[in-house]
Amino acid sequence: MESFYRQLDETTFDSLRATAGPWSPHAQHAGPPAALLARAMERHEPAPGTRLADVRLDILGPIPVAPLTVDVELLRGGRSMQLLQATASTAGRPVAVARAWRITRAPEDFPRLTGRRAEGIGAVPGATDTSSRLELPGMHADGYVAVIEWRFVEGGVGTGGTATAWGRQLVPLLPDEEPSPWERTLVLADSGGGITMTVDPRRHTYINCDLHVVLDRDPEGEWVRMDSQAFATPGHGGTVRTTLADHHGVIGTGLQTMVAQDARC
């Protein structure tokens, strides 16, 4: 697999095999389309000295492994902040919509604020003899799962709903194109629900309908660290919360709203 997508024309992208999620060869993992929409917003009338600050993806239904048409519009203009929206459609039907704030970069001499962030992220663990791919019951392995490498620090699938892991994509979003820091982050950030998966998907479904990522700093390098926690309350719903980092330290947070249900026979 060479990439997640192949560009067909200015606004149309063919979804390749690598986009297929763990539950079906016909439906995409939300990470690649989130990154594709962020790419479109980053490139829409770019202004020097600005950056994306957050990306909120709403998943309108299963995103098919099929050509996607991407449209971008400016919802709010301004000198210091702009609100952008990007929509992915297939066969004329919207399947995902993302919004992002693009803001003016902070001055280099702006005071550093660290909140309660812990110091000492640690390095990416070395490779081991165990699998570096996610292992989920009944998963479709010949897609997204095959092109993401994981290095777990603690926790993981089936270990109680928490996980800390470094991940990186093994193929670019588009052929011969270096992924942007935002693209690298979003390709992985939607996997918070996967690396913490504890419920048996044959008995219960725990699937997100959105993804919201906020970064106060652009990540550096190809590896992104995810410290994820899954929550579910019977009779109500669930969330997955992720602290994102690179080798320098924490860069931001991710949040997924989870739809928790009994599996349909």
PDB file of N, CA and C in Angstrom, residues 72-174:
ATOM      1  N   VAL A  72     -14.234  23.218   0.612  1.00  0.00           N
ATOM      2  CA  VAL A  72     -13.830  24.049   1.745  1.00  0.00           C
ATOM      3  C   VAL A  72     -14.472  25.424   1.622  1.00  0.00           C
ATOM      4  N   GLU A  73     -14.903  25.961   2.753  1.00  0.00           N
ATOM      5  CA  GLU A  73     -15.439  27.319   2.766  1.00  0.00           C
ATOM      6  C   GLU A  73     -14.973  28.043   4.020  1.00  0.00           C
ATOM      7  N   LEU A  74     -14.893  29.361   3.899  1.00  0.00           N
ATOM      8  CA  LEU A  74     -14.535  30.222   5.020  1.00  0.00           C
ATOM      9  C   LEU A  74     -15.828  30.698   5.670  1.00  0.00           C
ATOM     10  N   LEU A  75     -16.036  30.316   6.935  1.00  0.00           N
ATOM     11  CA  LEU A  75     -17.250  30.694   7.643  1.00  0.00           C
ATOM     12  C   LEU A  75     -17.102  32.023   8.365  1.00  0.00           C
ATOM     13  N   ARG A  76     -15.896  32.334   8.798  1.00  0.00           N
ATOM     14  CA  ARG A  76     -15.638  33.603   9.483  1.00  0.00           C
ATOM     15  C   ARG A  76     -14.244  34.063   9.155  1.00  0.00           C
ATOM     16  N   GLY A  77     -14.143  35.265   8.629  1.00  0.00           N
ATOM     17  CA  GLY A  77     -12.848  35.835   8.331  1.00  0.00           C
ATOM     18  C   GLY A  77     -12.362  36.721   9.466  1.00  0.00           C
ATOM     19  N   GLY A  78     -11.114  37.122   9.390  1.00  0.00           N
ATOM     20  CA  GLY A  78     -10.553  37.992  10.414  1.00  0.00           C
ATOM     21  C   GLY A  78      -9.046  37.984  10.348  1.00  0.00           C
ATOM     22  N   ARG A  79      -8.428  38.997  10.970  1.00  0.00           N
ATOM     23  CA  ARG A  79      -6.967  39.087  10.932  1.00  0.00           C
ATOM     24  C   ARG A  79      -6.300  38.113  11.889  1.00  0.00           C
ATOM     25  N   SER A  80      -6.911  37.853  13.046  1.00  0.00           N
ATOM     26  CA  SER A  80      -6.275  37.008  14.052  1.00  0.00           C
ATOM     27  C   SER A  80      -6.874  35.605  14.131  1.00  0.00           C
ATOM     28  N   MET A  81      -8.083  35.410  13.608  1.00  0.00           N
ATOM     29  CA  MET A  81      -8.706  34.084  13.649  1.00  0.00           C
ATOM     30  C   MET A  81      -9.705  33.935  12.516  1.00  0.00           C
ATOM     31  N   GLN A  82      -9.732  32.721  11.963  1.00  0.00           N
ATOM     32  CA  GLN A  82     -10.658  32.393  10.882  1.00  0.00           C
ATOM     33  C   GLN A  82     -11.275  31.035  11.169  1.00  0.00           C
ATOM     34  N   LEU A  83     -12.555  30.892  10.857  1.00  0.00           N
ATOM     35  CA  LEU A  83     -13.248  29.615  11.016  1.00  0.00           C
ATOM     36  C   LEU A  83     -13.487  29.014   9.638  1.00  0.00           C
ATOM     37  N   LEU A  84     -12.948  27.811   9.428  1.00  0.00           N
ATOM     38  CA  LEU A  84     -13.049  27.106   8.149  1.00  0.00           C
ATOM     39  C   LEU A  84     -13.913  25.869   8.303  1.00  0.00           C
ATOM     40  N   GLN A  85     -14.524  25.458   7.213  1.00  0.00           N
ATOM     41  CA  GLN A  85     -15.295  24.212   7.204  1.00  0.00           C
ATOM     42  C   GLN A  85     -14.983  23.436   5.936  1.00  0.00           C
ATOM     43  N   ALA A  86     -14.752  22.147   6.092  1.00  0.00           N
ATOM     44  CA  ALA A  86     -14.486  21.260   4.959  1.00  0.00           C
ATOM     45  C   ALA A  86     -15.461  20.090   5.010  1.00  0.00           C
ATOM     46  N   THR A  87     -16.011  19.735   3.867  1.00  0.00           N
ATOM     47  CA  THR A  87     -16.991  18.652   3.776  1.00  0.00           C
ATOM     48  C   THR A  87     -16.504  17.597   2.795  1.00  0.00           C
ATOM     49  N   ALA A  88     -16.600  16.339   3.191  1.00  0.00           N
ATOM     50  CA  ALA A  88     -16.295  15.217   2.308  1.00  0.00           C
ATOM     51  C   ALA A  88     -17.598  14.576   1.874  1.00  0.00           C
ATOM     52  N   SER A  89     -17.778  14.412   0.572  1.00  0.00           N
ATOM     53  CA  SER A  89     -19.002  13.825   0.033  1.00  0.00           C
ATOM     54  C   SER A  89     -18.656  12.686  -0.907  1.00  0.00           C
ATOM     55  N   THR A  90     -19.560  11.726  -0.996  1.00  0.00           N
ATOM     56  CA  THR A  90     -19.428  10.658  -1.964  1.00  0.00           C
ATOM     57  C   THR A  90     -20.748  10.498  -2.677  1.00  0.00           C
ATOM     58  N   ALA A  91     -20.688  10.443  -4.005  1.00  0.00           N
ATOM     59  CA  ALA A  91     -21.895  10.354  -4.838  1.00  0.00           C
ATOM     60  C   ALA A  91     -22.886  11.457  -4.488  1.00  0.00           C
ATOM     61  N   GLY A  92     -22.372  12.653  -4.179  1.00  0.00           N
ATOM     62  CA  GLY A  92     -23.219  13.794  -3.873  1.00  0.00           C
ATOM     63  C   GLY A  92     -23.773  13.828  -2.465  1.00  0.00           C
ATOM     64  N   ARG A  93     -23.399  12.888  -1.615  1.00  0.00           N
ATOM     65  CA  ARG A  93     -23.924  12.815  -0.248  1.00  0.00           C
ATOM     66  C   ARG A  93     -22.816  13.112   0.751  1.00  0.00           C
ATOM     67  N   PRO A  94     -22.988  14.123   1.625  1.00  0.00           N
ATOM     68  CA  PRO A  94     -21.966  14.402   2.644  1.00  0.00           C
ATOM     69  C   PRO A  94     -21.827  13.230   3.614  1.00  0.00           C
ATOM     70  N   VAL A  95     -20.584  12.847   3.899  1.00  0.00           N
ATOM     71  CA  VAL A  95     -20.331  11.748   4.837  1.00  0.00           C
ATOM     72  C   VAL A  95     -19.526  12.198   6.048  1.00  0.00           C
ATOM     73  N   ALA A  96     -18.858  13.347   5.946  1.00  0.00           N
ATOM     74  CA  ALA A  96     -18.092  13.880   7.075  1.00  0.00           C
ATOM     75  C   ALA A  96     -17.913  15.372   6.877  1.00  0.00           C
ATOM     76  N   VAL A  97     -17.973  16.104   7.976  1.00  0.00           N
ATOM     77  CA  VAL A  97     -17.750  17.549   7.923  1.00  0.00           C
ATOM     78  C   VAL A  97     -16.814  17.938   9.062  1.00  0.00           C
ATOM     79  N   ALA A  98     -15.862  18.816   8.767  1.00  0.00           N
ATOM     80  CA  ALA A  98     -14.886  19.249   9.769  1.00  0.00           C
ATOM     81  C   ALA A  98     -14.859  20.765   9.822  1.00  0.00           C
ATOM     82  N   ARG A  99     -14.654  21.287  11.010  1.00  0.00           N
ATOM     83  CA  ARG A  99     -14.435  22.710  11.210  1.00  0.00           C
ATOM     84  C   ARG A  99     -13.102  22.901  11.912  1.00  0.00           C
ATOM     85  N   ALA A 100     -12.458  24.029  11.617  1.00  0.00           N
ATOM     86  CA  ALA A 100     -11.174  24.318  12.243  1.00  0.00           C
ATOM     87  C   ALA A 100     -11.023  25.818  12.429  1.00  0.00           C
ATOM     88  N   TRP A 101     -10.436  26.203  13.547  1.00  0.00           N
ATOM     89  CA  TRP A 101     -10.010  27.584  13.752  1.00  0.00           C
ATOM     90  C   TRP A 101      -8.568  27.705  13.286  1.00  0.00           C
ATOM     91  N   ARG A 102      -8.337  28.689  12.427  1.00  0.00           N
ATOM     92  CA  ARG A 102      -6.978  29.029  12.015  1.00  0.00           C
ATOM     93  C   ARG A 102      -6.644  30.366  12.658  1.00  0.00           C
ATOM     94  N   ILE A 103      -5.592  30.360  13.469  1.00  0.00           N
ATOM     95  CA  ILE A 103      -5.292  31.541  14.279  1.00  0.00           C
ATOM     96  C   ILE A 103      -3.890  32.069  13.978  1.00  0.00           C
ATOM     97  N   THR A 104      -3.663  33.315  14.360  1.00  0.00           N
ATOM     98  CA  THR A 104      -2.334  33.900  14.256  1.00  0.00           C
ATOM     99  C   THR A 104      -1.403  33.238  15.272  1.00  0.00           C
ATOM    100  N   ARG A 105      -0.203  32.885  14.845  1.00  0.00           N
ATOM    101  CA  ARG A 105       0.752  32.263  15.758  1.00  0.00           C
ATOM    102  C   ARG A 105       1.135  33.226  16.876  1.00  0.00           C
ATOM    103  N   ALA A 106       1.334  32.662  18.067  1.00  0.00           N
ATOM    104  CA  ALA A 106       1.750  33.478  19.208  1.00  0.00           C
ATOM    105  C   ALA A 106       3.145  34.046  18.963  1.00  0.00           C
ATOM    106  N   PRO A 107       3.419  35.243  19.458  1.00  0.00           N
ATOM    107  CA  PRO A 107       4.770  35.810  19.322  1.00  0.00           C
ATOM    108  C   PRO A 107       5.808  34.921  20.010  1.00  0.00           C
ATOM    109  N   GLU A 108       7.030  34.963  19.518  1.00  0.00           N
ATOM    110  CA  GLU A 108       8.097  34.142  20.080  1.00  0.00           C
ATOM    111  C   GLU A 108       8.403  34.504  21.529  1.00  0.00           C
ATOM    112  N   ASP A 109       8.116  35.755  21.924  1.00  0.00           N
ATOM    113  CA  ASP A 109       8.406  36.170  23.296  1.00  0.00           C
ATOM    114  C   ASP A 109       7.169  36.125  24.197  1.00  0.00           C
ATOM    115  N   PHE A 110       6.107  35.434  23.750  1.00  0.00           N
ATOM    116  CA  PHE A 110       4.912  35.337  24.583  1.00  0.00           C
ATOM    117  C   PHE A 110       5.231  34.467  25.812  1.00  0.00           C
ATOM    118  N   PRO A 111       4.707  34.804  27.001  1.00  0.00           N
ATOM    119  CA  PRO A 111       5.007  34.012  28.210  1.00  0.00           C
ATOM    120  C   PRO A 111       4.615  32.545  28.042  1.00  0.00           C
ATOM    121  N   ARG A 112       5.469  31.626  28.484  1.00  0.00           N
ATOM    122  CA  ARG A 112       5.188  30.195  28.409  1.00  0.00           C
ATOM    123  C   ARG A 112       4.284  29.799  29.575  1.00  0.00           C
ATOM    124  N   LEU A 113       3.153  29.157  29.263  1.00  0.00           N
ATOM    125  CA  LEU A 113       2.199  28.692  30.270  1.00  0.00           C
ATOM    126  C   LEU A 113       2.116  27.172  30.176  1.00  0.00           C
ATOM    127  N   THR A 114       2.333  26.484  31.279  1.00  0.00           N
ATOM    128  CA  THR A 114       2.422  25.026  31.243  1.00  0.00           C
ATOM    129  C   THR A 114       1.311  24.315  32.009  1.00  0.00           C
ATOM    130  N   GLY A 115       0.472  25.057  32.749  1.00  0.00           N
ATOM    131  CA  GLY A 115      -0.603  24.408  33.483  1.00  0.00           C
ATOM    132  C   GLY A 115      -0.090  23.350  34.434  1.00  0.00           C
ATOM    133  N   ARG A 116      -0.755  22.190  34.441  1.00  0.00           N
ATOM    134  CA  ARG A 116      -0.341  21.067  35.296  1.00  0.00           C
ATOM    135  C   ARG A 116       0.315  19.938  34.503  1.00  0.00           C
ATOM    136  N   ARG A 117       0.842  20.247  33.364  1.00  0.00           N
ATOM    137  CA  ARG A 117       1.444  19.201  32.552  1.00  0.00           C
ATOM    138  C   ARG A 117       2.654  18.594  33.239  1.00  0.00           C
ATOM    139  N   ALA A 118       2.676  17.253  33.205  1.00  0.00           N
ATOM    140  CA  ALA A 118       3.809  16.537  33.777  1.00  0.00           C
ATOM    141  C   ALA A 118       5.004  16.610  32.839  1.00  0.00           C
ATOM    142  N   GLU A 119       6.194  16.616  33.415  1.00  0.00           N
ATOM    143  CA  GLU A 119       7.408  16.614  32.611  1.00  0.00           C
ATOM    144  C   GLU A 119       7.874  15.172  32.399  1.00  0.00           C
ATOM    145  N   GLY A 120       8.676  14.987  31.376  1.00  0.00           N
ATOM    146  CA  GLY A 120       9.263  13.674  31.148  1.00  0.00           C
ATOM    147  C   GLY A 120       8.366  12.721  30.400  1.00  0.00           C
ATOM    148  N   ILE A 121       8.274  12.897  29.087  1.00  0.00           N
ATOM    149  CA  ILE A 121       7.446  12.025  28.252  1.00  0.00           C
ATOM    150  C   ILE A 121       8.131  10.691  28.010  1.00  0.00           C
ATOM    151  N   GLY A 122       9.433  10.698  27.866  1.00  0.00           N
ATOM    152  CA  GLY A 122      10.158   9.466  27.570  1.00  0.00           C
ATOM    153  C   GLY A 122      10.277   9.254  26.072  1.00  0.00           C
ATOM    154  N   ALA A 123      11.155   8.344  25.702  1.00  0.00           N
ATOM    155  CA  ALA A 123      11.421   8.076  24.294  1.00  0.00           C
ATOM    156  C   ALA A 123      10.483   7.003  23.752  1.00  0.00           C
ATOM    157  N   VAL A 124      10.433   6.898  22.435  1.00  0.00           N
ATOM    158  CA  VAL A 124       9.657   5.835  21.800  1.00  0.00           C
ATOM    159  C   VAL A 124      10.306   4.494  22.142  1.00  0.00           C
ATOM    160  N   PRO A 125       9.542   3.528  22.683  1.00  0.00           N
ATOM    161  CA  PRO A 125      10.140   2.229  23.011  1.00  0.00           C
ATOM    162  C   PRO A 125      10.669   1.529  21.766  1.00  0.00           C
ATOM    163  N   GLY A 126      11.656   0.702  21.957  1.00  0.00           N
ATOM    164  CA  GLY A 126      12.183  -0.066  20.844  1.00  0.00           C
ATOM    165  C   GLY A 126      11.215  -1.141  20.396  1.00  0.00           C
ATOM    166  N   ALA A 127      11.423  -1.631  19.182  1.00  0.00           N
ATOM    167  CA  ALA A 127      10.577  -2.698  18.651  1.00  0.00           C
ATOM    168  C   ALA A 127      10.796  -3.976  19.450  1.00  0.00           C
ATOM    169  N   THR A 128       9.739  -4.765  19.564  1.00  0.00           N
ATOM    170  CA  THR A 128       9.819  -6.047  20.266  1.00  0.00           C
ATOM    171  C   THR A 128       9.370  -7.157  19.331  1.00  0.00           C
ATOM    172  N   ASP A 129       9.423  -8.374  19.834  1.00  0.00           N
ATOM    173  CA  ASP A 129       8.994  -9.517  19.037  1.00  0.00           C
ATOM    174  C   ASP A 129       7.472  -9.605  18.925  1.00  0.00           C
ATOM    175  N   THR A 130       6.752  -8.894  19.815  1.00  0.00           N
ATOM    176  CA  THR A 130       5.294  -8.912  19.748  1.00  0.00           C
ATOM    177  C   THR A 130       4.812  -8.014  18.613  1.00  0.00           C
ATOM    178  N   SER A 131       3.563  -8.202  18.211  1.00  0.00           N
ATOM    179  CA  SER A 131       3.012  -7.465  17.084  1.00  0.00           C
ATOM    180  C   SER A 131       2.987  -5.964  17.371  1.00  0.00           C
ATOM    181  N   SER A 132       3.310  -5.161  16.353  1.00  0.00           N
ATOM    182  CA  SER A 132       3.226  -3.713  16.472  1.00  0.00           C
ATOM    183  C   SER A 132       1.919  -3.190  15.880  1.00  0.00           C
ATOM    184  N   ARG A 133       1.012  -4.108  15.546  1.00  0.00           N
ATOM    185  CA  ARG A 133      -0.301  -3.726  15.047  1.00  0.00           C
ATOM    186  C   ARG A 133      -1.351  -3.985  16.118  1.00  0.00           C
ATOM    187  N   LEU A 134      -2.460  -3.263  16.025  1.00  0.00           N
ATOM    188  CA  LEU A 134      -3.566  -3.534  16.932  1.00  0.00           C
ATOM    189  C   LEU A 134      -4.139  -4.907  16.650  1.00  0.00           C
ATOM    190  N   GLU A 135      -4.550  -5.583  17.704  1.00  0.00           N
ATOM    191  CA  GLU A 135      -5.202  -6.878  17.564  1.00  0.00           C
ATOM    192  C   GLU A 135      -6.582  -6.773  18.196  1.00  0.00           C
ATOM    193  N   LEU A 136      -7.622  -6.715  17.363  1.00  0.00           N
ATOM    194  CA  LEU A 136      -9.000  -6.597  17.819  1.00  0.00           C
ATOM    195  C   LEU A 136      -9.793  -7.805  17.345  1.00  0.00           C
ATOM    196  N   PRO A 137     -10.696  -8.331  18.182  1.00  0.00           N
ATOM    197  CA  PRO A 137     -11.481  -9.492  17.775  1.00  0.00           C
ATOM    198  C   PRO A 137     -12.275  -9.215  16.500  1.00  0.00           C
ATOM    199  N   GLY A 138     -12.118 -10.076  15.502  1.00  0.00           N
ATOM    200  CA  GLY A 138     -12.893  -9.963  14.278  1.00  0.00           C
ATOM    201  C   GLY A 138     -12.512  -8.798  13.392  1.00  0.00           C
ATOM    202  N   MET A 139     -11.304  -8.254  13.577  1.00  0.00           N
ATOM    203  CA  MET A 139     -10.947  -7.051  12.828  1.00  0.00           C
ATOM    204  C   MET A 139     -10.615  -7.356  11.373  1.00  0.00           C
ATOM    205  N   HIS A 140     -10.778  -6.321  10.532  1.00  0.00           N
ATOM    206  CA  HIS A 140     -10.297  -6.344   9.155  1.00  0.00           C
ATOM    207  C   HIS A 140      -8.862  -5.824   9.179  1.00  0.00           C
ATOM    208  N   ALA A 141      -7.918  -6.693   8.907  1.00  0.00           N
ATOM    209  CA  ALA A 141      -6.505  -6.361   9.109  1.00  0.00           C
ATOM    210  C   ALA A 141      -5.824  -5.765   7.885  1.00  0.00           C
ATOM    211  N   ASP A 142      -6.435  -5.885   6.712  1.00  0.00           N
ATOM    212  CA  ASP A 142      -5.769  -5.466   5.476  1.00  0.00           C
ATOM    213  C   ASP A 142      -6.217  -4.057   5.083  1.00  0.00           C
ATOM    214  N   GLY A 143      -5.921  -3.098   5.926  1.00  0.00           N
ATOM    215  CA  GLY A 143      -6.324  -1.717   5.676  1.00  0.00           C
ATOM    216  C   GLY A 143      -5.550  -0.803   6.603  1.00  0.00           C
ATOM    217  N   TYR A 144      -6.260   0.097   7.279  1.00  0.00           N
ATOM    218  CA  TYR A 144      -5.643   1.043   8.203  1.00  0.00           C
ATOM    219  C   TYR A 144      -4.770   0.337   9.234  1.00  0.00           C
ATOM    220  N   VAL A 145      -5.257  -0.764   9.774  1.00  0.00           N
ATOM    221  CA  VAL A 145      -4.514  -1.481  10.818  1.00  0.00           C
ATOM    222  C   VAL A 145      -3.130  -1.893  10.329  1.00  0.00           C
ATOM    223  N   ALA A 146      -3.008  -2.188   9.038  1.00  0.00           N
ATOM    224  CA  ALA A 146      -1.742  -2.680   8.499  1.00  0.00           C
ATOM    225  C   ALA A 146      -0.729  -1.578   8.247  1.00  0.00           C
ATOM    226  N   VAL A 147      -1.164  -0.308   8.236  1.00  0.00           N
ATOM    227  CA  VAL A 147      -0.241   0.772   7.876  1.00  0.00           C
ATOM    228  C   VAL A 147       0.021   1.731   9.043  1.00  0.00           C
ATOM    229  N   ILE A 148      -0.352   1.314  10.249  1.00  0.00           N
ATOM    230  CA  ILE A 148      -0.042   2.089  11.452  1.00  0.00           C
ATOM    231  C   ILE A 148       0.812   1.222  12.373  1.00  0.00           C
ATOM    232  N   GLU A 149       1.960   1.745  12.769  1.00  0.00           N
ATOM    233  CA  GLU A 149       2.841   1.027  13.692  1.00  0.00           C
ATOM    234  C   GLU A 149       2.656   1.589  15.094  1.00  0.00           C
ATOM    235  N   TRP A 150       2.539   0.686  16.075  1.00  0.00           N
ATOM    236  CA  TRP A 150       2.342   1.082  17.468  1.00  0.00           C
ATOM    237  C   TRP A 150       3.487   0.575  18.328  1.00  0.00           C
ATOM    238  N   ARG A 151       3.845   1.360  19.329  1.00  0.00           N
ATOM    239  CA  ARG A 151       4.788   0.941  20.367  1.00  0.00           C
ATOM    240  C   ARG A 151       4.125   1.255  21.712  1.00  0.00           C
ATOM    241  N   PHE A 152       3.626   0.241  22.395  1.00  0.00           N
ATOM    242  CA  PHE A 152       2.877   0.452  23.628  1.00  0.00           C
ATOM    243  C   PHE A 152       3.814   0.655  24.819  1.00  0.00           C
ATOM    244  N   VAL A 153       3.444   1.641  25.636  1.00  0.00           N
ATOM    245  CA  VAL A 153       4.161   1.911  26.875  1.00  0.00           C
ATOM    246  C   VAL A 153       3.489   1.196  28.034  1.00  0.00           C
ATOM    247  N   GLU A 154       2.152   1.262  28.070  1.00  0.00           N
ATOM    248  CA  GLU A 154       1.383   0.544  29.086  1.00  0.00           C
ATOM    249  C   GLU A 154      -0.059   0.402  28.620  1.00  0.00           C
ATOM    250  N   GLY A 155      -0.770  -0.543  29.230  1.00  0.00           N
ATOM    251  CA  GLY A 155      -2.167  -0.765  28.893  1.00  0.00           C
ATOM    252  C   GLY A 155      -2.321  -1.282  27.478  1.00  0.00           C
ATOM    253  N   GLY A 156      -3.514  -1.069  26.924  1.00  0.00           N
ATOM    254  CA  GLY A 156      -3.769  -1.516  25.571  1.00  0.00           C
ATOM    255  C   GLY A 156      -5.089  -2.253  25.459  1.00  0.00           C
ATOM    256  N   VAL A 157      -5.290  -2.877  24.319  1.00  0.00           N
ATOM    257  CA  VAL A 157      -6.545  -3.575  24.038  1.00  0.00           C
ATOM    258  C   VAL A 157      -6.799  -4.646  25.094  1.00  0.00           C
ATOM    259  N   GLY A 158      -7.980  -4.606  25.691  1.00  0.00           N
ATOM    260  CA  GLY A 158      -8.385  -5.636  26.637  1.00  0.00           C
ATOM    261  C   GLY A 158      -7.767  -5.533  28.014  1.00  0.00           C
ATOM    262  N   THR A 159      -7.167  -4.378  28.359  1.00  0.00           N
ATOM    263  CA  THR A 159      -6.480  -4.281  29.651  1.00  0.00           C
ATOM    264  C   THR A 159      -7.113  -3.280  30.608  1.00  0.00           C
ATOM    265  N   GLY A 160      -8.372  -2.896  30.376  1.00  0.00           N
ATOM    266  CA  GLY A 160      -9.045  -2.050  31.353  1.00  0.00           C
ATOM    267  C   GLY A 160      -9.442  -0.671  30.890  1.00  0.00           C
ATOM    268  N   GLY A 161      -9.337  -0.384  29.604  1.00  0.00           N
ATOM    269  CA  GLY A 161      -9.808   0.890  29.095  1.00  0.00           C
ATOM    270  C   GLY A 161      -8.819   2.030  29.134  1.00  0.00           C
ATOM    271  N   THR A 162      -7.552   1.745  29.357  1.00  0.00           N
ATOM    272  CA  THR A 162      -6.515   2.770  29.304  1.00  0.00           C
ATOM    273  C   THR A 162      -5.353   2.264  28.455  1.00  0.00           C
ATOM    274  N   ALA A 163      -4.660   3.192  27.831  1.00  0.00           N
ATOM    275  CA  ALA A 163      -3.500   2.822  27.022  1.00  0.00           C
ATOM    276  C   ALA A 163      -2.612   4.037  26.825  1.00  0.00           C
ATOM    277  N   THR A 164      -1.308   3.796  26.836  1.00  0.00           N
ATOM    278  CA  THR A 164      -0.330   4.799  26.439  1.00  0.00           C
ATOM    279  C   THR A 164       0.530   4.164  25.358  1.00  0.00           C
ATOM    280  N   ALA A 165       0.550   4.790  24.199  1.00  0.00           N
ATOM    281  CA  ALA A 165       1.266   4.191  23.074  1.00  0.00           C
ATOM    282  C   ALA A 165       1.754   5.275  22.126  1.00  0.00           C
ATOM    283  N   TRP A 166       2.890   5.005  21.506  1.00  0.00           N
ATOM    284  CA  TRP A 166       3.395   5.825  20.410  1.00  0.00           C
ATOM    285  C   TRP A 166       2.936   5.189  19.105  1.00  0.00           C
ATOM    286  N   GLY A 167       2.546   6.033  18.149  1.00  0.00           N
ATOM    287  CA  GLY A 167       2.134   5.515  16.857  1.00  0.00           C
ATOM    288  C   GLY A 167       2.689   6.350  15.722  1.00  0.00           C
ATOM    289  N   ARG A 168       2.782   5.739  14.565  1.00  0.00           N
ATOM    290  CA  ARG A 168       3.177   6.474  13.363  1.00  0.00           C
ATOM    291  C   ARG A 168       2.553   5.806  12.145  1.00  0.00           C
ATOM    292  N   GLN A 169       2.269   6.623  11.140  1.00  0.00           N
ATOM    293  CA  GLN A 169       1.742   6.099   9.887  1.00  0.00           C
ATOM    294  C   GLN A 169       2.894   5.645   9.019  1.00  0.00           C
ATOM    295  N   LEU A 170       2.691   4.534   8.320  1.00  0.00           N
ATOM    296  CA  LEU A 170       3.744   3.964   7.478  1.00  0.00           C
ATOM    297  C   LEU A 170       3.593   4.352   6.019  1.00  0.00           C
ATOM    298  N   VAL A 171       2.462   4.970   5.673  1.00  0.00           N
ATOM    299  CA  VAL A 171       2.254   5.465   4.305  1.00  0.00           C
ATOM    300  C   VAL A 171       1.767   6.907   4.397  1.00  0.00           C
ATOM    301  N   PRO A 172       2.030   7.731   3.377  1.00  0.00           N
ATOM    302  CA  PRO A 172       1.568   9.122   3.415  1.00  0.00           C
ATOM    303  C   PRO A 172       0.080   9.230   3.096  1.00  0.00           C
ATOM    304  N   LEU A 173      -0.471  10.404   3.323  1.00  0.00           N
ATOM    305  CA  LEU A 173      -1.861  10.629   2.965  1.00  0.00           C
ATOM    306  C   LEU A 173      -2.039  10.548   1.455  1.00  0.00           C
ATOM    307  N   LEU A 174      -1.120  11.178   0.718  1.00  0.00           N
ATOM    308  CA  LEU A 174      -1.107  11.173  -0.746  1.00  0.00           C
ATOM    309  C   LEU A 174       0.282  10.780  -1.227  1.00  0.00           C
TER     310      LEU A 174
END
